[in-house]
JSON list of C-alpha atoms in Angstrom, two decimals:
[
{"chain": "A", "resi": 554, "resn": "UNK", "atom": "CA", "xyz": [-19.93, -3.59, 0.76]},
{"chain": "A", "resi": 555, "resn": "UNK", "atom": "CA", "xyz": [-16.89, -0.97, 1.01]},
{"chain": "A", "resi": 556, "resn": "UNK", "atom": "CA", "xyz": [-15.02, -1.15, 4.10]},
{"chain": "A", "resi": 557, "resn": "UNK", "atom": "CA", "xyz": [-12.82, 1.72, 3.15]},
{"chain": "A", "resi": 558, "resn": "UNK", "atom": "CA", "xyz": [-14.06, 4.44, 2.05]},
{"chain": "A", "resi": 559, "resn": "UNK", "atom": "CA", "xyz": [-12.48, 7.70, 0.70]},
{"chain": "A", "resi": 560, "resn": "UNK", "atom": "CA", "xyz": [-14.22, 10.78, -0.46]},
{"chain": "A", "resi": 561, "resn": "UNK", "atom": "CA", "xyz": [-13.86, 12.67, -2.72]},
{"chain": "A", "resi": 562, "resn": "UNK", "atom": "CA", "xyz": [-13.07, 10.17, -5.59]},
{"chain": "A", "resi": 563, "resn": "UNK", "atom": "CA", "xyz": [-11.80, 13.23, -7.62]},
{"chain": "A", "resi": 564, "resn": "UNK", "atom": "CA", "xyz": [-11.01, 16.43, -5.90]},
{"chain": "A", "resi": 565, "resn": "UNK", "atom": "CA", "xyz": [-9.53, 19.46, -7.90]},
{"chain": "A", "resi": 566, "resn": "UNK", "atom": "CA", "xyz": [-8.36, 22.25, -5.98]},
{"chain": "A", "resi": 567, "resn": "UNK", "atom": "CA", "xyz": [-6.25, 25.75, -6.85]},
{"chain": "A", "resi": 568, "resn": "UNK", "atom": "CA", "xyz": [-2.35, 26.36, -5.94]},
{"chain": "A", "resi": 569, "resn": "UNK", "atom": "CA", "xyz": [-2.00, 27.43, -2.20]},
{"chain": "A", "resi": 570, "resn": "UNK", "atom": "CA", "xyz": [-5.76, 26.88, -1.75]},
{"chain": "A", "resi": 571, "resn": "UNK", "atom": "CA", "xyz": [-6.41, 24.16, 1.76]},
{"chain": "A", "resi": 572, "resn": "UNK", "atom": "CA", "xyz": [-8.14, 20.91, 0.93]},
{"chain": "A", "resi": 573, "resn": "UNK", "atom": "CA", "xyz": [-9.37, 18.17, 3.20]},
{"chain": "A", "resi": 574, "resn": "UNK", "atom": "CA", "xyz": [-9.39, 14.65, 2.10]},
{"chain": "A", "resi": 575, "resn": "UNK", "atom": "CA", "xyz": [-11.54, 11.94, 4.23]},
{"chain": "A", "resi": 576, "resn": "UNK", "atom": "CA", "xyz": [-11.68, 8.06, 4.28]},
{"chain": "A", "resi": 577, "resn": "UNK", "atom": "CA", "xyz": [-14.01, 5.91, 6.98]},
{"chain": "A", "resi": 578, "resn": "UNK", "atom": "CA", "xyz": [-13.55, 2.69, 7.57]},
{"chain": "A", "resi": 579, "resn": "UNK", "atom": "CA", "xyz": [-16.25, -0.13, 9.06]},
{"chain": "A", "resi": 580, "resn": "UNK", "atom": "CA", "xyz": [-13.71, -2.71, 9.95]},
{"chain": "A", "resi": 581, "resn": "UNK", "atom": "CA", "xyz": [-13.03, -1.31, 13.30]},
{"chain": "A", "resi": 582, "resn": "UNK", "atom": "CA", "xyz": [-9.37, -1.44, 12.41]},
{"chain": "A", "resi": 583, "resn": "UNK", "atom": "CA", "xyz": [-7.25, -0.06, 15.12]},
{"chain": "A", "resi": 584, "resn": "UNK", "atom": "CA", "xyz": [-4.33, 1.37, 12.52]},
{"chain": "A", "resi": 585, "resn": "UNK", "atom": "CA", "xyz": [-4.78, 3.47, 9.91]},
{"chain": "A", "resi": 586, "resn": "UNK", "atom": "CA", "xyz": [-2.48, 4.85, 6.92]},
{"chain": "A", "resi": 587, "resn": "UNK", "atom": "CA", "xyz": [-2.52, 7.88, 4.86]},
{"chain": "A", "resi": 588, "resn": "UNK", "atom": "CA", "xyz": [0.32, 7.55, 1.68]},
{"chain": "A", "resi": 589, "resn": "UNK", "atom": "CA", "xyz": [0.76, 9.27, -1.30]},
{"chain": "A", "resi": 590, "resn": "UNK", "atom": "CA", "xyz": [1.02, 7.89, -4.74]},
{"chain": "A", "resi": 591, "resn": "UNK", "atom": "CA", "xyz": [2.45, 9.55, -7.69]},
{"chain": "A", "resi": 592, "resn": "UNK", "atom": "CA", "xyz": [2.51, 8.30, -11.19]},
{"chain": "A", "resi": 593, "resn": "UNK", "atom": "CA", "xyz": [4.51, 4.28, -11.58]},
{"chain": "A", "resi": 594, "resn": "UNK", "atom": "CA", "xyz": [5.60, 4.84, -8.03]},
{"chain": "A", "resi": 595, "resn": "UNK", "atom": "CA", "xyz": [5.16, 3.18, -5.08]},
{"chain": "A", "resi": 596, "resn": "UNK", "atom": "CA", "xyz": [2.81, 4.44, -2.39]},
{"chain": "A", "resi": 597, "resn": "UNK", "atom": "CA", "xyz": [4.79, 6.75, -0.21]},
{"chain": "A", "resi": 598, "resn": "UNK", "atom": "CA", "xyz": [3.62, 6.66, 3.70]},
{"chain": "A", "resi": 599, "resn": "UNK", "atom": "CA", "xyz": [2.87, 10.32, 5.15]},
{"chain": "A", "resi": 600, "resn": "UNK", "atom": "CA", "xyz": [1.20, 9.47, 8.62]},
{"chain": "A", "resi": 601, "resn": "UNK", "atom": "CA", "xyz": [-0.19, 6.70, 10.87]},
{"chain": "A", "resi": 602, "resn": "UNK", "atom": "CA", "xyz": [-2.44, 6.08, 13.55]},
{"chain": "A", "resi": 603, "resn": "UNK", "atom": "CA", "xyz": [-2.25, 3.38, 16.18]},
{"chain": "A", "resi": 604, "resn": "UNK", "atom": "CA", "xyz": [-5.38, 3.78, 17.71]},
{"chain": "A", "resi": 605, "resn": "UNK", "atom": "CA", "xyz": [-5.10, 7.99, 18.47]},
{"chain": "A", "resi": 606, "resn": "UNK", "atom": "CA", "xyz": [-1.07, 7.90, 18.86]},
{"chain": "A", "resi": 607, "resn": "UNK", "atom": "CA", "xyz": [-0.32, 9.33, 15.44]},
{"chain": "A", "resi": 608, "resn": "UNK", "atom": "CA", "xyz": [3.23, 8.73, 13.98]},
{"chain": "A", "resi": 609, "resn": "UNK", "atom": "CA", "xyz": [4.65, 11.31, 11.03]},
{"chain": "A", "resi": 610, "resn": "UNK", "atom": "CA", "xyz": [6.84, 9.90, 8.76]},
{"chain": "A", "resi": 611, "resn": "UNK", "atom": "CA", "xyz": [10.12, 11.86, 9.03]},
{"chain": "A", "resi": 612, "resn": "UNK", "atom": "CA", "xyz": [9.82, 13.16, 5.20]},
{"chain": "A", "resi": 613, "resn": "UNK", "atom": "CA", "xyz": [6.25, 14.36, 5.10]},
{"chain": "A", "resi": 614, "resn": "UNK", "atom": "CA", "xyz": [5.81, 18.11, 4.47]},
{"chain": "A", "resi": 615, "resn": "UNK", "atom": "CA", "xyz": [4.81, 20.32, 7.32]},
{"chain": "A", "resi": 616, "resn": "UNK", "atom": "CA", "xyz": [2.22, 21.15, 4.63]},
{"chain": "A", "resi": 617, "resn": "UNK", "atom": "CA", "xyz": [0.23, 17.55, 5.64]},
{"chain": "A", "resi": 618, "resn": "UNK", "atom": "CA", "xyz": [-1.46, 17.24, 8.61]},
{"chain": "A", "resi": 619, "resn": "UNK", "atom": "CA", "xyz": [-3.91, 14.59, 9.41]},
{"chain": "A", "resi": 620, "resn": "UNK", "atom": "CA", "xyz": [-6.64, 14.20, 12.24]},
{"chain": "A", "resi": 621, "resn": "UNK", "atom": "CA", "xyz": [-8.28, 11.09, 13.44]},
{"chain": "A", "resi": 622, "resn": "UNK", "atom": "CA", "xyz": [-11.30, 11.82, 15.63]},
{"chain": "A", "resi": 623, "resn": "UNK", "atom": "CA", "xyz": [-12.59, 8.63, 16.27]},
{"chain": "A", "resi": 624, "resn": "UNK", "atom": "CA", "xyz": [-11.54, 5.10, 14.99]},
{"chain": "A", "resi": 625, "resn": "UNK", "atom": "CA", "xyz": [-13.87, 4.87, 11.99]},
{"chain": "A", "resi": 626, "resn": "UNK", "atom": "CA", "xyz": [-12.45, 8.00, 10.65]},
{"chain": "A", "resi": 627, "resn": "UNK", "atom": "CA", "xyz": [-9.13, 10.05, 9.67]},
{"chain": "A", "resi": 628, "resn": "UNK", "atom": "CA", "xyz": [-8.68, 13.07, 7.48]},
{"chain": "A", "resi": 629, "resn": "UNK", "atom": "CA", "xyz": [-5.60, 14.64, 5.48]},
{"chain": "A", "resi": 630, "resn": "UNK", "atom": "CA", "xyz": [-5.63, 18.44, 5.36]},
{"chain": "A", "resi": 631, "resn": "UNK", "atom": "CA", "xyz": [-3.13, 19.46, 2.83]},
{"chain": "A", "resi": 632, "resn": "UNK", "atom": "CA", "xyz": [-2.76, 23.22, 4.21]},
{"chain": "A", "resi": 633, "resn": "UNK", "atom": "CA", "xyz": [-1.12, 24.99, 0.52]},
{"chain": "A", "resi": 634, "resn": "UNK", "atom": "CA", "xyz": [-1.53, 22.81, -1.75]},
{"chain": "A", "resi": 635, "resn": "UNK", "atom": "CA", "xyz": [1.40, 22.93, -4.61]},
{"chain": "A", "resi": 636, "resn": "UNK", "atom": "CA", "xyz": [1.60, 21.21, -8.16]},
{"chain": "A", "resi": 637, "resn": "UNK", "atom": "CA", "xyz": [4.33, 18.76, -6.52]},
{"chain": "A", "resi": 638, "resn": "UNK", "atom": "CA", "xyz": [0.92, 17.69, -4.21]},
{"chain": "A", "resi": 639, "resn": "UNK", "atom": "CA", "xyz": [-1.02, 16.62, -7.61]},
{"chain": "A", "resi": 640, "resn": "UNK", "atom": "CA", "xyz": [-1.03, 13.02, -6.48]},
{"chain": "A", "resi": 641, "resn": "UNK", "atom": "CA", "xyz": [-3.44, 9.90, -5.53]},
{"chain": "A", "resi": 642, "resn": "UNK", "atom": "CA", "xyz": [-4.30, 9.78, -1.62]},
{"chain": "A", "resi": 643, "resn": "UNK", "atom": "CA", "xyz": [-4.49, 6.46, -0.58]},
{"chain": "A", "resi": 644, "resn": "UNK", "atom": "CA", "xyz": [-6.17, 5.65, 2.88]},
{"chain": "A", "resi": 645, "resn": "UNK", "atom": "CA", "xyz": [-5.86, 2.02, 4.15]},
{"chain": "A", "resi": 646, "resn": "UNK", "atom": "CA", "xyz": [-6.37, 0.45, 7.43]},
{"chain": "A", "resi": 647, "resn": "UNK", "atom": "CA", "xyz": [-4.86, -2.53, 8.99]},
{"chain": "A", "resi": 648, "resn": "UNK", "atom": "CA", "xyz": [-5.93, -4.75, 12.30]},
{"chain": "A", "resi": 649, "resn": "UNK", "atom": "CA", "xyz": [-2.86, -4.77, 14.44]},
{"chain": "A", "resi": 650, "resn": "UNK", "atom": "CA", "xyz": [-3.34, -8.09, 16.56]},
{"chain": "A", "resi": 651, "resn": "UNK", "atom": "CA", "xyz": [-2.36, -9.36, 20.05]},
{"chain": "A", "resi": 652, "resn": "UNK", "atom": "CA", "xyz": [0.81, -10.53, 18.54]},
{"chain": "A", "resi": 653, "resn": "UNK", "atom": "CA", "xyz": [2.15, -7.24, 17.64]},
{"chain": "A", "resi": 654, "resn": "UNK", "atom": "CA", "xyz": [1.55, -8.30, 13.96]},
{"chain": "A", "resi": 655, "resn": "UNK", "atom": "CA", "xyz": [-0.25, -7.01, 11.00]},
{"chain": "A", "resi": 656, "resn": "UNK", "atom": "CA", "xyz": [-1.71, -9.73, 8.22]},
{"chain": "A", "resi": 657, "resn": "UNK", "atom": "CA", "xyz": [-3.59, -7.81, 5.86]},
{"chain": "A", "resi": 658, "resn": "UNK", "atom": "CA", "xyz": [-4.06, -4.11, 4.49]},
{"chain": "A", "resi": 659, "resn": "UNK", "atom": "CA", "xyz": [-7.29, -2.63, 3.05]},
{"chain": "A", "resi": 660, "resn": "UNK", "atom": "CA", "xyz": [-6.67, 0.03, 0.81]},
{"chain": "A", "resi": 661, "resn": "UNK", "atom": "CA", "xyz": [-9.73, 2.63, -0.11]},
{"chain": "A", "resi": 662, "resn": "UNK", "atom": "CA", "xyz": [-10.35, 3.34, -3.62]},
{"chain": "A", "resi": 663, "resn": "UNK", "atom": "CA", "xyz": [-7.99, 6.35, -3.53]},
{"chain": "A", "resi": 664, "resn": "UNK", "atom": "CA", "xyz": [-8.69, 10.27, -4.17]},
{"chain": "A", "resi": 665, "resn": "UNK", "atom": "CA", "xyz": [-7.01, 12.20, -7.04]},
{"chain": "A", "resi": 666, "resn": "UNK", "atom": "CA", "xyz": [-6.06, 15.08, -6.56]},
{"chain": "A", "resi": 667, "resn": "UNK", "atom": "CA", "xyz": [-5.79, 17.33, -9.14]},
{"chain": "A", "resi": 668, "resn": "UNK", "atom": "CA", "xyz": [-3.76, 21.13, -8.19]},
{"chain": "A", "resi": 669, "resn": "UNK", "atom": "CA", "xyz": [-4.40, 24.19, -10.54]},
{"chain": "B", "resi": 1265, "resn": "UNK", "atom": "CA", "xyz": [18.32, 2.00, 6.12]},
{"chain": "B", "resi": 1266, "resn": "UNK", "atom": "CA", "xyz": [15.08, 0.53, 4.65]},
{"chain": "B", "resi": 1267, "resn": "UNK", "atom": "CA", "xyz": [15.50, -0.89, 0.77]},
{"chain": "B", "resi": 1268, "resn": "UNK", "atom": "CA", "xyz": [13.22, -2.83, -0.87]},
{"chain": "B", "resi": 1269, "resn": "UNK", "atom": "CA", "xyz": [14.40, -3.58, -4.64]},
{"chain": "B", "resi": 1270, "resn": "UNK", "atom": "CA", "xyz": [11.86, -5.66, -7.36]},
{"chain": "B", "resi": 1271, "resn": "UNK", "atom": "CA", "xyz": [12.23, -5.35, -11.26]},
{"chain": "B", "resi": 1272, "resn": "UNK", "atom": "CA", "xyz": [10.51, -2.60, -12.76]},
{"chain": "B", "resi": 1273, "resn": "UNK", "atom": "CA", "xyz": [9.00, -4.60, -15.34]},
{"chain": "B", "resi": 1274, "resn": "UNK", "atom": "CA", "xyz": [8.18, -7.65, -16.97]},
{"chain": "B", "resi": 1275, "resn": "UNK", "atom": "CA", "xyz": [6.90, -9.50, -19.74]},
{"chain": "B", "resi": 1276, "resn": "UNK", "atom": "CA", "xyz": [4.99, -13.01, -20.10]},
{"chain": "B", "resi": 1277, "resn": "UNK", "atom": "CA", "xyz": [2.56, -14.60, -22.32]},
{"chain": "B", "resi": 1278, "resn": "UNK", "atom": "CA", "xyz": [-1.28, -15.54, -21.27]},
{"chain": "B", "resi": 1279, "resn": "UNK", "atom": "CA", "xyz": [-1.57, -19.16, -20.17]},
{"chain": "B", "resi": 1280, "resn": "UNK", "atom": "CA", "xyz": [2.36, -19.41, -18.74]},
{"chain": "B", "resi": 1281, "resn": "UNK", "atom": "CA", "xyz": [4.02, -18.76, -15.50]},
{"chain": "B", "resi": 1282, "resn": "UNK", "atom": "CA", "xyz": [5.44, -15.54, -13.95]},
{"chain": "B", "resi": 1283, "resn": "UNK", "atom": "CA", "xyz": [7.78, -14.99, -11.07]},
{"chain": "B", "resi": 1284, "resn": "UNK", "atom": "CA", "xyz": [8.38, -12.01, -9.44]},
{"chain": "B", "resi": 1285, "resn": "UNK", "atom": "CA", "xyz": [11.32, -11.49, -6.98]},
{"chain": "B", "resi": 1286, "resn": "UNK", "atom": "CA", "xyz": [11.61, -8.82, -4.69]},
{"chain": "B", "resi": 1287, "resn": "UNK", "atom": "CA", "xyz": [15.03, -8.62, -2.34]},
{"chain": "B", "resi": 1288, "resn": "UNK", "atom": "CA", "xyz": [14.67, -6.12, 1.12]},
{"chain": "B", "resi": 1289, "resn": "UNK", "atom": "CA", "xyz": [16.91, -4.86, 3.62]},
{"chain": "B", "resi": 1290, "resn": "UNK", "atom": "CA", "xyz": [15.14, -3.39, 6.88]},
{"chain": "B", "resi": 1291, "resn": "UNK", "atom": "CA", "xyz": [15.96, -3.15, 10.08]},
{"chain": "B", "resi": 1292, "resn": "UNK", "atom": "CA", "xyz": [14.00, -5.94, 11.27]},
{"chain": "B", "resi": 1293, "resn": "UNK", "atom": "CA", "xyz": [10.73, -8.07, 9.68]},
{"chain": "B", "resi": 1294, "resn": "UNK", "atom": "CA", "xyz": [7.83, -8.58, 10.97]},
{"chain": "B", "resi": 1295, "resn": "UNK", "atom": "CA", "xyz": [6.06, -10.03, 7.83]},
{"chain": "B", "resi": 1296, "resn": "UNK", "atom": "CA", "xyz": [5.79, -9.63, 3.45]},
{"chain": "B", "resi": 1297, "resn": "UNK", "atom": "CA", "xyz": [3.31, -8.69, 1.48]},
{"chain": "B", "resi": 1298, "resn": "UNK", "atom": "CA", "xyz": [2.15, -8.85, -1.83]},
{"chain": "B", "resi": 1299, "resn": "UNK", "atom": "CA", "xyz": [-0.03, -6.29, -3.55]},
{"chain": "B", "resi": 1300, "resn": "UNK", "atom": "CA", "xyz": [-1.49, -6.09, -7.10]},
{"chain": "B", "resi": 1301, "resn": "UNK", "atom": "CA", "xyz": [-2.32, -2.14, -8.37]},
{"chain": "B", "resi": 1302, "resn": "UNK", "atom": "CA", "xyz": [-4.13, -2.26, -11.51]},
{"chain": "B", "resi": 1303, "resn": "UNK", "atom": "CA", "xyz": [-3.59, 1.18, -13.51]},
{"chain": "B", "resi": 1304, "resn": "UNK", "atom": "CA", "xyz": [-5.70, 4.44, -11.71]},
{"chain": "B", "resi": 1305, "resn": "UNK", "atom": "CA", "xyz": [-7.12, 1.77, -8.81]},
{"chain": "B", "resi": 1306, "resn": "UNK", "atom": "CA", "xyz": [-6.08, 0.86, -4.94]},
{"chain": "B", "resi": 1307, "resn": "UNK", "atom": "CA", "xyz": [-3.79, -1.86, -4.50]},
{"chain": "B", "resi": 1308, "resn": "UNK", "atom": "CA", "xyz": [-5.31, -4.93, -3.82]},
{"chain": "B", "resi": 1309, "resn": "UNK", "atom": "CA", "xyz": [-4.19, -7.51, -1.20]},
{"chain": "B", "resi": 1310, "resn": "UNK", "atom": "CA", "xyz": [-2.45, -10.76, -2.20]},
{"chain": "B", "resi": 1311, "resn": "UNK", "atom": "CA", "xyz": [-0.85, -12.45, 0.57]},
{"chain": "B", "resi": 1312, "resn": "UNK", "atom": "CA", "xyz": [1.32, -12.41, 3.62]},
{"chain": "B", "resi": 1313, "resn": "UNK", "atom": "CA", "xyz": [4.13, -14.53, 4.60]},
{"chain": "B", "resi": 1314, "resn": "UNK", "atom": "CA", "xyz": [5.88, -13.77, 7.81]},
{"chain": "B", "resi": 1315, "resn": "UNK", "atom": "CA", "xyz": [7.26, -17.93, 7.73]},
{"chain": "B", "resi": 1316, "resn": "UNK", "atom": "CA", "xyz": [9.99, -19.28, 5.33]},
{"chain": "B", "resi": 1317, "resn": "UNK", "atom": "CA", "xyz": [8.34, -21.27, 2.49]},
{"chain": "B", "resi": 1318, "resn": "UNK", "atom": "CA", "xyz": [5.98, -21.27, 0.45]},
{"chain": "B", "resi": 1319, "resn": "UNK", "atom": "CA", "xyz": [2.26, -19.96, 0.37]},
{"chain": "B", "resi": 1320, "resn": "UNK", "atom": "CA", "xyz": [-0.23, -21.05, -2.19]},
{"chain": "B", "resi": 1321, "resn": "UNK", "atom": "CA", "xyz": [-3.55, -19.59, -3.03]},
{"chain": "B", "resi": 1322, "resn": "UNK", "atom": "CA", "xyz": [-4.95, -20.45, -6.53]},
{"chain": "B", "resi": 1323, "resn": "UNK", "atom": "CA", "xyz": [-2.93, -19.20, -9.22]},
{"chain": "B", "resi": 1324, "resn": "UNK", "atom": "CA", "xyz": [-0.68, -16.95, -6.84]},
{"chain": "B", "resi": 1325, "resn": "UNK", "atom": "CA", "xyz": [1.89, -18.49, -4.58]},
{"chain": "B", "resi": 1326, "resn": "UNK", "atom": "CA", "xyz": [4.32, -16.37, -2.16]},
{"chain": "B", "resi": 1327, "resn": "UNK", "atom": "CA", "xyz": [7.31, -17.22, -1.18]},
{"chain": "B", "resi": 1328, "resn": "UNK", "atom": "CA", "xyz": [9.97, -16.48, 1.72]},
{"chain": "B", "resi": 1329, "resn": "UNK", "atom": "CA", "xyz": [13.37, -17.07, 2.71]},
{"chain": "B", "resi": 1330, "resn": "UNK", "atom": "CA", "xyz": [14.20, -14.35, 5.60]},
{"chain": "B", "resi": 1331, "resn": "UNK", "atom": "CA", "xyz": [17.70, -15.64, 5.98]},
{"chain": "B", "resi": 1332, "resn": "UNK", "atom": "CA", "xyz": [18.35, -14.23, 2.54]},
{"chain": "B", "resi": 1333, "resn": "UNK", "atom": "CA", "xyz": [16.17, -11.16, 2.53]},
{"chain": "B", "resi": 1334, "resn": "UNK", "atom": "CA", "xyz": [13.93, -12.35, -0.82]},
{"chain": "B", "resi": 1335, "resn": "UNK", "atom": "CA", "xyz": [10.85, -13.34, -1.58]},
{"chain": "B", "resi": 1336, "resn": "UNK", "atom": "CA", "xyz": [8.90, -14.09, -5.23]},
{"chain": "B", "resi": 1337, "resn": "UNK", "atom": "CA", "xyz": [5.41, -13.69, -6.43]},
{"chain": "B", "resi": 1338, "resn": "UNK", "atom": "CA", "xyz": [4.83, -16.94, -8.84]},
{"chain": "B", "resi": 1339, "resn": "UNK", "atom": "CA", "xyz": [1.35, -16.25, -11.14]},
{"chain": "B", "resi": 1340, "resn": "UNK", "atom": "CA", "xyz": [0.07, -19.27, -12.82]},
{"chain": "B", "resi": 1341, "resn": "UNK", "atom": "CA", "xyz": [-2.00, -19.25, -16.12]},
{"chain": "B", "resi": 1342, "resn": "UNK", "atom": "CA", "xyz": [-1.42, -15.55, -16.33]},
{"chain": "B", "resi": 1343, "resn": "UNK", "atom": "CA", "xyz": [-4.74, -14.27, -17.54]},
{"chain": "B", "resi": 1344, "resn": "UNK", "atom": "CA", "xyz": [-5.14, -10.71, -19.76]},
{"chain": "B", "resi": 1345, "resn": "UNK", "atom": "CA", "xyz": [-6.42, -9.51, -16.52]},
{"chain": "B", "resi": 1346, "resn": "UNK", "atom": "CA", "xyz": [-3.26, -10.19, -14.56]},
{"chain": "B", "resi": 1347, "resn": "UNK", "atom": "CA", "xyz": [-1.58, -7.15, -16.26]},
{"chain": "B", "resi": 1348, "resn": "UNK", "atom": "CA", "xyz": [-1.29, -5.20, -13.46]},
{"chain": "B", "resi": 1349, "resn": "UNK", "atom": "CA", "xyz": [1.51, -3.81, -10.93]},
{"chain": "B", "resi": 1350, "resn": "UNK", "atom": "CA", "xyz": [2.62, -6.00, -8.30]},
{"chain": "B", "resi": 1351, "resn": "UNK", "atom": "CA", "xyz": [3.59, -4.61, -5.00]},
{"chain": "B", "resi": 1352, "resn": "UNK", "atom": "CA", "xyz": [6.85, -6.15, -2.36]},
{"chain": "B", "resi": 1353, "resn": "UNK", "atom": "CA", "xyz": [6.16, -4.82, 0.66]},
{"chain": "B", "resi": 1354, "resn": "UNK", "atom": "CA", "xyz": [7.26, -5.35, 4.19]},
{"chain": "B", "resi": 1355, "resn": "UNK", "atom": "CA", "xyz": [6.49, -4.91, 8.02]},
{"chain": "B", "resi": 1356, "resn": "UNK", "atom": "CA", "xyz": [10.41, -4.21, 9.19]},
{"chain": "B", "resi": 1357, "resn": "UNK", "atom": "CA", "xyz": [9.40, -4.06, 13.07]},
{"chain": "B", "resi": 1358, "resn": "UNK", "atom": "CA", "xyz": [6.79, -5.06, 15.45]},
{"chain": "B", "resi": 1359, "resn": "UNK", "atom": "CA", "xyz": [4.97, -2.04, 15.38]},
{"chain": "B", "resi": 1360, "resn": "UNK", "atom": "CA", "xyz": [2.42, -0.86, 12.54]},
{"chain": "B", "resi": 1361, "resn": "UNK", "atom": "CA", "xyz": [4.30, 0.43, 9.63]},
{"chain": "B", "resi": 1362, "resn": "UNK", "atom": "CA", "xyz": [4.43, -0.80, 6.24]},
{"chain": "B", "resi": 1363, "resn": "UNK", "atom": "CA", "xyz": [6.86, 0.28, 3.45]},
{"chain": "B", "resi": 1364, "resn": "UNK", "atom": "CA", "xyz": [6.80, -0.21, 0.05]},
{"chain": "B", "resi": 1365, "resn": "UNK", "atom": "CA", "xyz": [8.88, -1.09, -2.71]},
{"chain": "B", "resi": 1366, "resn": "UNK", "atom": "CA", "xyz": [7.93, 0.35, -5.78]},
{"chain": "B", "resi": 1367, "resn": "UNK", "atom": "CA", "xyz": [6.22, -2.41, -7.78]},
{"chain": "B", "resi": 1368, "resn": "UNK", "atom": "CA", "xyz": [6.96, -4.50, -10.54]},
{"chain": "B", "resi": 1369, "resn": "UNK", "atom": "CA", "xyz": [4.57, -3.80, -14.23]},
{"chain": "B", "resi": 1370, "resn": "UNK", "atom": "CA", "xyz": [3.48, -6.93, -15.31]},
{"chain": "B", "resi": 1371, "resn": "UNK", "atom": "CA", "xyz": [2.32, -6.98, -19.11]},
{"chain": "B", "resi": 1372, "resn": "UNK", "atom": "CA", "xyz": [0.64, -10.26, -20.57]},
{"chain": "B", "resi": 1373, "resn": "UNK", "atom": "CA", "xyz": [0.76, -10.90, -24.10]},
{"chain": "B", "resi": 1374, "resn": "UNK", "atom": "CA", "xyz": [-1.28, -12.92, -25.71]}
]
């Protein structure tokens, strides 16, 4: 059964026109990531959420902004959308133990994102 | 500065043995991973090593030495199948963030 879970799959959208990208998760994991993933490059981290404290990565585009309403879900809102932003969205969550330390990461399937 | 530094690709033939190295720099560690990303998918979790030594789990085996900032991926038997991306990435503090380096292509001839 999917325990990450991003919709769309495939989401094409028009220059400057807003978009919102979801992903739920049923692992009841307390963290979760939003990155970006362009073409034979690594996934590049926009935002995280520890529980509701939300951390922006210093690089991400005022453009992004992400909510997380309760702890099975988080969104990305990509406010203008530019060709630059024609990317996959990867959501993944991770359990952040007692310890202070991660030991796995569940990615979702991803959601392409085409920009016209 | 955070730098995390793997080849960008690689060669090997079905039924031998593959090792990936990946070298980082961060401002602390709390923990490696390894990822495989096959073309157009999610990546895919590994393994973890937040220990020096060596971590074996069928065919795949991670390894860490912290003192020298470096870790390997070793694939066994490579299978078609493993031809994939392979993904060094590391926890530098005890908090929740996880950066990536930006993979290693692995083709398998056969």
């Amino acid at each position: 059964d999917a325990m990450v879970i991003q919709n769309p799959r495939y989401q094409v959208t028009q220059f400057g026109k807003p978009v919102t990208l979801s992903c739920s998760q049923t692992l009841n994991h307390n963290v979760m990531y939003w990155y970006q993933q362009k073409s034979s490059q690594a996934p590049k981290l926009l935002f995280h959420y520890y529980d509701k404290d939300f951390n922006n990565e210093a690089d991400t585009p005022d453009n992004f902004q992400s909510r997380r309403p309760n702890t099975s879900f988080c969104f990305l809102d990509i406010r203008s959308p530019g060709l630059g932003d024609a990317a996959m969205y990867l959501c993944a969550t991770t359990r952040l133990g007692t310890s202070g330390r991660i030991d796995t990461q569940y990615f979702g399937p991803g959601t392409r994102l085409t920009v016209l | 500065g955070q730098n995390i530094d793997q080849p960008t690709e690689m060669t090997a033939t079905e039924g031998a043995i593959v090792q990936i190295n990946c070298t980082y720099q961060t401002s602390g560690f709390n923990g490696l991973f390894w990822y495989q990303q096959h073309a157009g998918e999610a990546p895919t979790f590994l393994s973890y090593n937040v220990l020096d030594g060596l971590e074996e789990k069928g065919r795949f085996s991670s390894f860490l030495s912290r003192s020298k900032g470096y870790s390997y991926l070793l694939l066994k038997e490579l299978q078609m199948k493993d031809s994939a991306s392979y993904l060094c990435a590391v926890s530098p503090s005890l908090d929740d963030k996880i950066i990536f380096g930006k993979g290693t292509r692995l083709h398998i001839l056969p």
